[in-house]
CSV table of C-alpha atoms and ligand atoms in Angstrom, one decimal:
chain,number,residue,atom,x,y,z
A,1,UNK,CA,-6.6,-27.1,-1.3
A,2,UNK,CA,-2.9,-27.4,-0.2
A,3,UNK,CA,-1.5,-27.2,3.1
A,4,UNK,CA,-0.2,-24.1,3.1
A,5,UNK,CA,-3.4,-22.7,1.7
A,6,UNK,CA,-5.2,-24.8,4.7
A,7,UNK,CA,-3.0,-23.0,7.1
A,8,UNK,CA,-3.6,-19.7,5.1
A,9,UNK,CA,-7.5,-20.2,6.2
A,10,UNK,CA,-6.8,-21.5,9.9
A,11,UNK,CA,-4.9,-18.3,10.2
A,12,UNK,CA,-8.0,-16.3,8.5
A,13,UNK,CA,-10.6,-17.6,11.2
A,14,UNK,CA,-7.9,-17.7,14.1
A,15,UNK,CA,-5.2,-15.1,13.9
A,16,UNK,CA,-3.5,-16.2,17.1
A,17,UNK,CA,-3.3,-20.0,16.0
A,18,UNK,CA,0.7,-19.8,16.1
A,19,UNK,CA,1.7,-23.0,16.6
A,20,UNK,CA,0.2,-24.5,14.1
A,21,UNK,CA,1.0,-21.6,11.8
A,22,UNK,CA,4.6,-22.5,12.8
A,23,UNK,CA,4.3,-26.0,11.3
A,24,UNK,CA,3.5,-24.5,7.7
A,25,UNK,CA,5.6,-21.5,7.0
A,26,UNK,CA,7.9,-24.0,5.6
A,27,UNK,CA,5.3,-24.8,3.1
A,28,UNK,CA,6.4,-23.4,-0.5
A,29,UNK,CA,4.4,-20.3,-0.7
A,30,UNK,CA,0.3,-20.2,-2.0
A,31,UNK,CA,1.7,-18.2,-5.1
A,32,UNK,CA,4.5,-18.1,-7.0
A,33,UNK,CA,5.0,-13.9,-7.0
A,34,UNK,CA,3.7,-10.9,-5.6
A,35,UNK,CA,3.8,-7.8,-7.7
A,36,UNK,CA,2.9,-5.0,-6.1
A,37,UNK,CA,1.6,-0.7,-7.6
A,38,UNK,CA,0.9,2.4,-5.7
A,39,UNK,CA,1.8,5.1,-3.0
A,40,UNK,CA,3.8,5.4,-0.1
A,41,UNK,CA,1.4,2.9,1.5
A,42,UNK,CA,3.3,0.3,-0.2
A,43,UNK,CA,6.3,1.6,-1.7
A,44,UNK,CA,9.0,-0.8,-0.1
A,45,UNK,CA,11.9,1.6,-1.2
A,46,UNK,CA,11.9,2.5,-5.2
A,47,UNK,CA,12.0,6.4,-4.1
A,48,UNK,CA,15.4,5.9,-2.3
A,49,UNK,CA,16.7,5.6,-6.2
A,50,UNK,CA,14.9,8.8,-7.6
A,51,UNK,CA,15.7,12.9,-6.8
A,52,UNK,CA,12.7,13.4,-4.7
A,53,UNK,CA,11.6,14.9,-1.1
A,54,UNK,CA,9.4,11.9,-0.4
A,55,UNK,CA,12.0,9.2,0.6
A,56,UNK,CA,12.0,7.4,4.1
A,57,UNK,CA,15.2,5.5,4.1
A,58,UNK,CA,16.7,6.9,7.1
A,59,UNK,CA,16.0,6.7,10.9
A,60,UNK,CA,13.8,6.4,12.5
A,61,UNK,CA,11.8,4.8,10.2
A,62,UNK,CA,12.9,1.1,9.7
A,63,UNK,CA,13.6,1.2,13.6
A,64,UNK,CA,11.1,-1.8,14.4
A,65,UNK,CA,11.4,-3.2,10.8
A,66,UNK,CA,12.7,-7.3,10.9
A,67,UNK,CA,16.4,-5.8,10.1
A,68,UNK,CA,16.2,-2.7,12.3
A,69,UNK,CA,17.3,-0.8,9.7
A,70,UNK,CA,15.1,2.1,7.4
A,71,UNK,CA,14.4,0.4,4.0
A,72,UNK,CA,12.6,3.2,2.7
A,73,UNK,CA,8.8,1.9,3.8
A,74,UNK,CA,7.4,4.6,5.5
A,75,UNK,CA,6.9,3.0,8.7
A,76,UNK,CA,8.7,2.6,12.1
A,77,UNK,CA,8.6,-1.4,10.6
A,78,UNK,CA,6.5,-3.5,8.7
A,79,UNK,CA,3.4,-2.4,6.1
A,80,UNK,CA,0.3,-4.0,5.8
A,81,UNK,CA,1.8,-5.9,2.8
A,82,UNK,CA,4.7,-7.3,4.1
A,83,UNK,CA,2.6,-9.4,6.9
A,84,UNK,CA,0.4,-10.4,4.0
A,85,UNK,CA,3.6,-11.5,2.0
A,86,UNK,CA,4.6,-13.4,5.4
A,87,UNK,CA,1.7,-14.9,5.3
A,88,UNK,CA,1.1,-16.3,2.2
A,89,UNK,CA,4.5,-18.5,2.6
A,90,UNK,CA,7.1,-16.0,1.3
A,91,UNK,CA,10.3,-15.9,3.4
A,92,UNK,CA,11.7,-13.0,2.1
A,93,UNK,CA,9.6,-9.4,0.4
A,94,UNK,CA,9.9,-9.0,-3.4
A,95,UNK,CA,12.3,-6.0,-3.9
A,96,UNK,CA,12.0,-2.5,-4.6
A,97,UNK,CA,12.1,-3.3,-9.0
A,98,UNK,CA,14.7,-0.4,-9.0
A,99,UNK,CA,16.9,-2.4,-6.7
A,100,UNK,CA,16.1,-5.4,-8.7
A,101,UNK,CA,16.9,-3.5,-11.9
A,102,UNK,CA,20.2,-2.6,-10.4
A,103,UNK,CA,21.1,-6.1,-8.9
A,104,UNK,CA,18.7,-8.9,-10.9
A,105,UNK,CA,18.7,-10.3,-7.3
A,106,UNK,CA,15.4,-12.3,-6.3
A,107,UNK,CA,13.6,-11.3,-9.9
A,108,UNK,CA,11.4,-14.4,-9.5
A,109,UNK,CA,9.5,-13.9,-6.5
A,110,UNK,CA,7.8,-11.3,-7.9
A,111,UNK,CA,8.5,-6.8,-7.5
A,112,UNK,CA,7.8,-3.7,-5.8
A,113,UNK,CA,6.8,-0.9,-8.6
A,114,UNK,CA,5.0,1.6,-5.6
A,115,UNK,CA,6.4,4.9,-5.1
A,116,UNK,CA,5.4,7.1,-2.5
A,117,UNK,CA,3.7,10.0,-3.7
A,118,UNK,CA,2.6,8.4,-6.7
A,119,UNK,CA,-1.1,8.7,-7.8
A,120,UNK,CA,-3.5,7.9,-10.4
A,121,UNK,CA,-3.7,11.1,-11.9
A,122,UNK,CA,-0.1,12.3,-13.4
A,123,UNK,CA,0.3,15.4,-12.2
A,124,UNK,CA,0.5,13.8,-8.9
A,125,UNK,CA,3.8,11.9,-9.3
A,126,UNK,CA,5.2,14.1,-11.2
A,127,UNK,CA,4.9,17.4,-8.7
A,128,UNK,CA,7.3,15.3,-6.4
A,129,UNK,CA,9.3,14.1,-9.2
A,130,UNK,CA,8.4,10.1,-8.5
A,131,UNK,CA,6.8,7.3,-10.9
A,132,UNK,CA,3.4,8.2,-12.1
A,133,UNK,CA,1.3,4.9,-12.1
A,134,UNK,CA,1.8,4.7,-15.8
A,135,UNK,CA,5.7,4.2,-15.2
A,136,UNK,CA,4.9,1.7,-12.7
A,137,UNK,CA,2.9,-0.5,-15.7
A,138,UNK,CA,5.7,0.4,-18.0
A,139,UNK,CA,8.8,-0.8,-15.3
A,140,UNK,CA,6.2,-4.2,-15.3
A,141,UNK,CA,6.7,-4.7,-19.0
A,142,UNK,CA,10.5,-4.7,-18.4
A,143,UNK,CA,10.2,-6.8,-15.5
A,144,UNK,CA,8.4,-9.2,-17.4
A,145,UNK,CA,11.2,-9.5,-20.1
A,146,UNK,CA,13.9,-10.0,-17.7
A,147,UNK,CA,11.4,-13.1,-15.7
A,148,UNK,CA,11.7,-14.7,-19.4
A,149,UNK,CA,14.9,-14.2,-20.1
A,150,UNK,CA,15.5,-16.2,-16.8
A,151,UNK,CA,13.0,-18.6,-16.7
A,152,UNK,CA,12.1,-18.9,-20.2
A,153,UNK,CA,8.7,-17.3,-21.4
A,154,UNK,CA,6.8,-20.7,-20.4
A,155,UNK,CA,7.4,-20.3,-16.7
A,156,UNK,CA,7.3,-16.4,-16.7
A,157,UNK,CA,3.6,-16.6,-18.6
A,158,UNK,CA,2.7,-18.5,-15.7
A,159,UNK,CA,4.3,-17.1,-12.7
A,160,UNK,CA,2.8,-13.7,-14.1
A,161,UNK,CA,-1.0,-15.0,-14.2
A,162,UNK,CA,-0.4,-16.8,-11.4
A,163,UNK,CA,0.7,-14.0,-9.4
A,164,UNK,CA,-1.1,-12.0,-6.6
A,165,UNK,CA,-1.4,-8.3,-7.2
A,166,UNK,CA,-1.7,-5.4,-5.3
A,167,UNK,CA,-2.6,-1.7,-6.1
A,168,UNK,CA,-2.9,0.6,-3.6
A,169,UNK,CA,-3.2,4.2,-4.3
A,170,UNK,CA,-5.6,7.7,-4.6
A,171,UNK,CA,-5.1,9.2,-1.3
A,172,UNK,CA,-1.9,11.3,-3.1
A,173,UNK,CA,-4.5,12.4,-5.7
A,174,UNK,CA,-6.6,14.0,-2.8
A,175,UNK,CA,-4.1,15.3,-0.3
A,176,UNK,CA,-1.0,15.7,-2.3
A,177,UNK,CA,-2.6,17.4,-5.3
A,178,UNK,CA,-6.0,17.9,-5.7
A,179,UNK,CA,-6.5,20.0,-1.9
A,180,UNK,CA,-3.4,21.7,-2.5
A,181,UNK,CA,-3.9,22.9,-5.9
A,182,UNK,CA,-5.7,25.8,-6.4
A,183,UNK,CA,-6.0,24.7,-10.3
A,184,UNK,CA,-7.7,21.6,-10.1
A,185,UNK,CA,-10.1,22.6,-7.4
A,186,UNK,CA,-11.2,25.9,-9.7
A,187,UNK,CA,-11.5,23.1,-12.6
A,188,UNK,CA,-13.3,20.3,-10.6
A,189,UNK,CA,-15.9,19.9,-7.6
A,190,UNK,CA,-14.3,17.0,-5.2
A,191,UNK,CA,-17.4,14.4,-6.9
A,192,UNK,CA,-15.8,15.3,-10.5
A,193,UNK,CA,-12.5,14.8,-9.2
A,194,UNK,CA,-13.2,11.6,-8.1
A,195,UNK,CA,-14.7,10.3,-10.7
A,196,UNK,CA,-12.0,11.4,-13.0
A,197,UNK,CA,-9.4,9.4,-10.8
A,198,UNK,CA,-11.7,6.4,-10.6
A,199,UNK,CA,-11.7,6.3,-14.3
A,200,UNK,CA,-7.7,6.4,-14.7
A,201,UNK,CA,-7.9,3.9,-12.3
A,202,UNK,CA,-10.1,1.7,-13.9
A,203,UNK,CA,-8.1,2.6,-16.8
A,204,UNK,CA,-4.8,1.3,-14.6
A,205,UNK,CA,-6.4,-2.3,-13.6
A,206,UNK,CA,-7.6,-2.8,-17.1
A,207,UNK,CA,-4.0,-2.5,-18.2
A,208,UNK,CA,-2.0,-4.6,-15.4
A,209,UNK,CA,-5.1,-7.5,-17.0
A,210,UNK,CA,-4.4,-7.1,-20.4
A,211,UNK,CA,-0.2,-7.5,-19.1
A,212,UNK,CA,-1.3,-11.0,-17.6
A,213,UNK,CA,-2.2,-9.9,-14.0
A,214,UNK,CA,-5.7,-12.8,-13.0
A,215,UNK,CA,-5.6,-12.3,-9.1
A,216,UNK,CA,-6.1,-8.2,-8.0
A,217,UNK,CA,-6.4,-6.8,-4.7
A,218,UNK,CA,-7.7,-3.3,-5.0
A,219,UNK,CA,-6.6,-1.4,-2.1
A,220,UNK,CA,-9.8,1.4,-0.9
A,221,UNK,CA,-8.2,4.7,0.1
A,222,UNK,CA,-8.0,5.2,3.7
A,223,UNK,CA,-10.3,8.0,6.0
A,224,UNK,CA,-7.1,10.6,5.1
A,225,UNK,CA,-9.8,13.0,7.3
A,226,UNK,CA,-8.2,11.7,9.8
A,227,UNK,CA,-4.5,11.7,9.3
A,228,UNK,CA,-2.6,13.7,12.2
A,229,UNK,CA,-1.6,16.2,9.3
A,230,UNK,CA,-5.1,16.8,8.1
A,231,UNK,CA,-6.1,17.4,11.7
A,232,UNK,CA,-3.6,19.9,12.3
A,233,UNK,CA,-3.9,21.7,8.8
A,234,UNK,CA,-7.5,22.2,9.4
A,235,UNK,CA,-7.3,23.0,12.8
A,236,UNK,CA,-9.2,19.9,14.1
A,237,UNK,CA,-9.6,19.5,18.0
A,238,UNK,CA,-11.8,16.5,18.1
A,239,UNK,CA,-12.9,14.0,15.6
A,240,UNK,CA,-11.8,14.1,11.9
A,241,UNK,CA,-12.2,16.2,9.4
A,242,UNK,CA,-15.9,15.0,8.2
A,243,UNK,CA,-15.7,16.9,5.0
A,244,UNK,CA,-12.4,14.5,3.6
A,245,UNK,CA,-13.7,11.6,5.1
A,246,UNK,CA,-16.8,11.7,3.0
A,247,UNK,CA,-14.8,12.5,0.0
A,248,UNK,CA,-13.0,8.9,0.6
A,249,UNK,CA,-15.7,6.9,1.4
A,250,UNK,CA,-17.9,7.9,-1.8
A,251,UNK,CA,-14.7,7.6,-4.0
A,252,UNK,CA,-14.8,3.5,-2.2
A,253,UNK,CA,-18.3,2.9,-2.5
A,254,UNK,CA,-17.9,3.9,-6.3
A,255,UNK,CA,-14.3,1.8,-6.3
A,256,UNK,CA,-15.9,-1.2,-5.1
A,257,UNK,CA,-18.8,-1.1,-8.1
A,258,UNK,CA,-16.5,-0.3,-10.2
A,259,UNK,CA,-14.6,-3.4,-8.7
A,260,UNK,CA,-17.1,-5.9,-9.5
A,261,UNK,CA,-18.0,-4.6,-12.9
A,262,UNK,CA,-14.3,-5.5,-13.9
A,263,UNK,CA,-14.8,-9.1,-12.0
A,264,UNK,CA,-18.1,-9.6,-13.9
A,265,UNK,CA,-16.4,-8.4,-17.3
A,266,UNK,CA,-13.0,-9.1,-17.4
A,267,UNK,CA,-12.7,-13.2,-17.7
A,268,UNK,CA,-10.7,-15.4,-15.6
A,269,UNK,CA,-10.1,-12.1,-13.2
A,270,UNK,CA,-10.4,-12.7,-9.5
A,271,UNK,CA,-10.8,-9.0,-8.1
A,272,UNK,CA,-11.3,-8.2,-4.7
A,273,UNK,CA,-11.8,-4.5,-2.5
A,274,UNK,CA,-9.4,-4.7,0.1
A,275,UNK,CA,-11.5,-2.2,2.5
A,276,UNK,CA,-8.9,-0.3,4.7
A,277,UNK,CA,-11.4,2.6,5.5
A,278,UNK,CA,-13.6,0.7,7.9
A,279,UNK,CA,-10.2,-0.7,9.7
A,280,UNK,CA,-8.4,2.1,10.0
A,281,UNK,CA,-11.3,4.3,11.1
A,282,UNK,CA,-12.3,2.0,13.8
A,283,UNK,CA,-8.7,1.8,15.3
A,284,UNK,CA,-8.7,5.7,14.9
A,285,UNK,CA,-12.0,5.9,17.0
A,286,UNK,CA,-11.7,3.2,19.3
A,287,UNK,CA,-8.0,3.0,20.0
A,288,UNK,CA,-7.9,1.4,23.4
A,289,UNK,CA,-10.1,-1.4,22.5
A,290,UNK,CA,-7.5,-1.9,19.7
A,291,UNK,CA,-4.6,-1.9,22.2
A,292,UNK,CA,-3.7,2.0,21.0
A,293,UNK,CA,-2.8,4.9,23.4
A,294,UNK,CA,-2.7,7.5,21.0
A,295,UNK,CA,-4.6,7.9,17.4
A,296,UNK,CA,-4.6,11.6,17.0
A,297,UNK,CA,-0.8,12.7,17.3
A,298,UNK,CA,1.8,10.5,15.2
A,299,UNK,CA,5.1,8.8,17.1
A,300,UNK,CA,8.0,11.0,14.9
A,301,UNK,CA,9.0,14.7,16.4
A,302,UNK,CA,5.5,16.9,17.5
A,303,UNK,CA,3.0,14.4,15.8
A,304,UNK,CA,1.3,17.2,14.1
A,305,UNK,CA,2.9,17.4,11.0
A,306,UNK,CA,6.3,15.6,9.9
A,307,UNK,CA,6.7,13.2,7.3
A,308,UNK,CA,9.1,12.1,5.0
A,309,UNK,CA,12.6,14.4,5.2
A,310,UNK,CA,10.9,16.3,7.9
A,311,UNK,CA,10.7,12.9,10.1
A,312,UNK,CA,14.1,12.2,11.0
A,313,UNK,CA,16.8,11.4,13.5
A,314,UNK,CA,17.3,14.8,14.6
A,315,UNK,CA,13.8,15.6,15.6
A,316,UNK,CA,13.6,15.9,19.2
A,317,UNK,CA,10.1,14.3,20.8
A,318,UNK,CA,10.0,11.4,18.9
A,319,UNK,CA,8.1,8.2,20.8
A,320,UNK,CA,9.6,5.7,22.8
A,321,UNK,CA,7.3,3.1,21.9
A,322,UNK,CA,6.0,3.0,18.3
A,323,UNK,CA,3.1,0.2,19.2
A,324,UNK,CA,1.3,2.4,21.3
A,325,UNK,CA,0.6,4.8,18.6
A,326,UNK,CA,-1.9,4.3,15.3
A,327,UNK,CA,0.4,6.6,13.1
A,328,UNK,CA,4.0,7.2,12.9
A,329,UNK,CA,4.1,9.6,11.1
A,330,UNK,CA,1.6,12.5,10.0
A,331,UNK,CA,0.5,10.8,7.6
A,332,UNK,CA,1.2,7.1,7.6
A,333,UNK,CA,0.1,3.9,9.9
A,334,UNK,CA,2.5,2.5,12.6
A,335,UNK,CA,3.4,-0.8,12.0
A,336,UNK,CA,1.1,-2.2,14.9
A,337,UNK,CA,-1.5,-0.8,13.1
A,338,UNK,CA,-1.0,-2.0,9.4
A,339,UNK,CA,-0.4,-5.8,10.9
A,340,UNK,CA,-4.2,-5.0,12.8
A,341,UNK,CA,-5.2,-4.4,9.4
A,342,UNK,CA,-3.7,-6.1,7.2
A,343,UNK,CA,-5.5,-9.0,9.5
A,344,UNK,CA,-8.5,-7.2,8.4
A,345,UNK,CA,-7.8,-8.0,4.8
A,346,UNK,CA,-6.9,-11.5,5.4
A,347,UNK,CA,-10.9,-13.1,4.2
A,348,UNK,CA,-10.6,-11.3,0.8
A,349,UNK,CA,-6.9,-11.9,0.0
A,350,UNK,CA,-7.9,-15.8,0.4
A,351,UNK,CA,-10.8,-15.0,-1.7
A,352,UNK,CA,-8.0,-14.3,-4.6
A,353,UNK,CA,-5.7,-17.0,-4.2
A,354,UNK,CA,-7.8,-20.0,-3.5
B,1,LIG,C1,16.6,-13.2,-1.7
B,1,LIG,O1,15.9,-14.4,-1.3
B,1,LIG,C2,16.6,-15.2,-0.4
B,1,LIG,C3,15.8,-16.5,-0.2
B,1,LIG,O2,14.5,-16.2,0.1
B,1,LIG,C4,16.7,-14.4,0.9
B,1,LIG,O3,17.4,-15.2,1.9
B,1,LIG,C5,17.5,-13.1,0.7
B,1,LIG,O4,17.5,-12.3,1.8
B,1,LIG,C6,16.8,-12.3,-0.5
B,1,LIG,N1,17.6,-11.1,-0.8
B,1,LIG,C7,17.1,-9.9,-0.6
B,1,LIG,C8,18.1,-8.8,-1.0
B,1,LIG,O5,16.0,-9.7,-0.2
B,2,LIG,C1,10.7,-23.9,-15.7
B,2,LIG,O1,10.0,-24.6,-14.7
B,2,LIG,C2,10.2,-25.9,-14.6
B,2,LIG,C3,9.2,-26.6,-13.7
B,2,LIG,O2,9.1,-25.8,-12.5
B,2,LIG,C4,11.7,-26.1,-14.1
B,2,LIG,O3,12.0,-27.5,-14.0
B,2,LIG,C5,12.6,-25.4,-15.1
B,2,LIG,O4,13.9,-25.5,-14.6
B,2,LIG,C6,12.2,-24.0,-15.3
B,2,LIG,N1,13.0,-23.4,-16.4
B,2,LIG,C7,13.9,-22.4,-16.2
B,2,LIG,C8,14.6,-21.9,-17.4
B,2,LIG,O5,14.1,-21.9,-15.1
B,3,LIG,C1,-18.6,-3.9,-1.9
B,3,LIG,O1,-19.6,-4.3,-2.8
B,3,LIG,C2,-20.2,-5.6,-2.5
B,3,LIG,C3,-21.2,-6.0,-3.6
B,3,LIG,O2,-20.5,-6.0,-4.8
B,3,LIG,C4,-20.9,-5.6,-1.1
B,3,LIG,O3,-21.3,-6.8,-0.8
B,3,LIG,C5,-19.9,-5.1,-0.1
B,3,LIG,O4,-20.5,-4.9,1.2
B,3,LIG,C6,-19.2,-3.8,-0.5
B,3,LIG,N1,-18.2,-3.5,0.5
B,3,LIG,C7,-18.1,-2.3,1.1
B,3,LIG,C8,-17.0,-2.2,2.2
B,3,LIG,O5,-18.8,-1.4,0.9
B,4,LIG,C1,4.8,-0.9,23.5
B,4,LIG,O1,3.4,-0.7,23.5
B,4,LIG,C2,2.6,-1.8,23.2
B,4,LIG,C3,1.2,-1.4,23.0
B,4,LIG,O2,0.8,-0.6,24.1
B,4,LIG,C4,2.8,-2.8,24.4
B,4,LIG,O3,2.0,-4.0,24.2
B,4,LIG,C5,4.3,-3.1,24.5
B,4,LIG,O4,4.5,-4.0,25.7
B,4,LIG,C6,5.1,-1.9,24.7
B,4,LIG,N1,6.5,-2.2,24.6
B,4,LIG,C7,7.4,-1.8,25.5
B,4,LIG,C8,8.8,-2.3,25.3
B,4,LIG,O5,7.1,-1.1,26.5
């Protein structure tokens, strides 16, 4: 076990050990890369280069990020991600691959394929005009000639299988296509949705493995019953919207069988469920024992329903005080909220790279 990976555990059992933490973030980093697929949960700014609606890379978001600026998370700073990046040693995030693709800066420490709005079933990137899953794996392939053509194909093979990956995606599928589309709901019943999601994205892990990908993190998809948009949509004075919620948490219950079938099958994978369902739903119900003032009405304008171009600078109402709020948007998690759980992830993401 190295040092870093030592300090990687302390911090596991005892978040708030920070002086001894400070001793080891000098440490080269547990893994060579981090590549990273999915939504807006984790795109870190590859919509900022494509003609869509769904782009956050303007104020306020960014306001609380490390530079100050908007980088196109959609966040009023950091996603759950970036502390985990942090964390395992990095000292700077691997690039939107778009920017990469554009610059070649920082190609070795691994990529950023998300894209907000994207989802595992087509149709859902492609309504908004932003990279279906499947571009994301095909982006990957040409990542992974560029890492060779840099470091030779020796050092790429192993920086790719040595890598930690991250996919994190299927609430789009549900709010961004499949309740808004009268089609697909005459077509399917929410359980055959599901399962025809699960199996594209069963379909998806198989493929980043058969690329090289040994160490996955499956993101679950979050209690979207209880995003501030989904409360105001359906008209929802108390609680959340029960009816989504149990949509989410039977699609996770079947994503996490499905997630150790592929570990028992797939050899030399390491897969993990990175459960953010259970997190996020006990911030949303308990949020002053989680140090939260407000868990039903986002930070940007109203609260009630702006995201993306509709969250911006000229939005009166906006929050003072980001932290104090679970979402910052209608739809996504404040940064005080994704560092809560990305602490919540922390046991299985050691799991993978240990
Ligand atoms: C590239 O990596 C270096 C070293 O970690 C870092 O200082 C720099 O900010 C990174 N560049 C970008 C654009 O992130
Ligand atoms: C490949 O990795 C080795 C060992 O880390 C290093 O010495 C060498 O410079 C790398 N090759 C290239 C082309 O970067
Ligand atoms: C996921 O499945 C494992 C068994 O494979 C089980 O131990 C664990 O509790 C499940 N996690 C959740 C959050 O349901
Ligand atoms: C913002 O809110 C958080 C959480 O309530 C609190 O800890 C912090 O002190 C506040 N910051 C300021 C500048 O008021």
């Amino acid at each position: 076990m190295g040092f870093q990976l030592f300090c990687l555990r302390v911090a596991g059992f005892l978040v708030v050990l920070v002086q001894l933490w400070a001793q080891c973030s000098h440490a080269q980093p547990v893994v060579p890369a981090v590549f990273v697929f999915g939504d807006s949960t984790v795109d870190v700014g590859n919509n900022n280069y494509l003609e869509t609606i769904l782009k956050a890379n303007f104020l306020p978001y960014g306001r609380d990020f490390d530079t100050k600026k908007p980088t196109g998370r959609f966040s009023d700073g950091r996603i759950a991600t970036d502390y985990t990046i942090s964390l395992l040693g990095f000292d700077s995030f691997p690039l939107p691959y778009l920017e990469i693709r554009s610059t070649g800066v920082n190609l070795t420490i691994g990529a950023n394929f998300a894209s907000g709005g994207s989802g595992f079933y087509d149709s859902t990137a492609q309504h908004f005009n932003v990279l279906t899953m499947n571009q994301q794996l095909e982006l990957f392939k040409e990542y992974k000639n560029k890492l060779a053509a840099e470091v030779g194909s020796t050092n790429a093979t192993s920086i790719v299988s040595d890598a930690l990956y991250v996919v994190s995606a299927g609430n789009s599928d549900f709010l961004q296509n499949y309740y808004i589309n009268l089609r697909l709901r005459r077509l399917y019943t929410p359980t055959q949705f599901s399962q025809i999601v699960l199996n594209l994205q069963t379909k998806f892990i198989q493929n980043l493995y058969s690329l090289g990908a040994r160490r996955i993190g499956v993101v679950s998809v979050a209690p979207f019953g209880c995003v501030p948009l989904q409360l105001t949509v359906s008209r929802q004075a108390t609680g959340c919207v029960e009816s989504l919620n149990q949509v989410a948490s039977s699609y996770n219950q079947a994503l996490n069988n499905t997630i150790g079938h592929l570990g028992a099958s797939l050899s030399g994978l390491k897969i993990a469920y990175f459960d953010i369902y259970n997190g996020l739903l006990d911030i949303i119900k308990n949020p002053a024992a989680n140090g939260f003032k407000e868990a039903r009405k986002a930070c940007c304008g109203t609260g009630r329903v702006e995201t993306a171009i509709l969250c911006n600078q000229y939005l009166p109402g906006t929050c003072t005080n980001a932290s104090e709020f679970v979402f910052f948007d209608s739809v996504h998690p404040s940064q005080a909220a994704s560092q809560l759980l990305s602490n919540n992830l922390l046991a299985a993401g050691i799991a993978l790279v240990s």
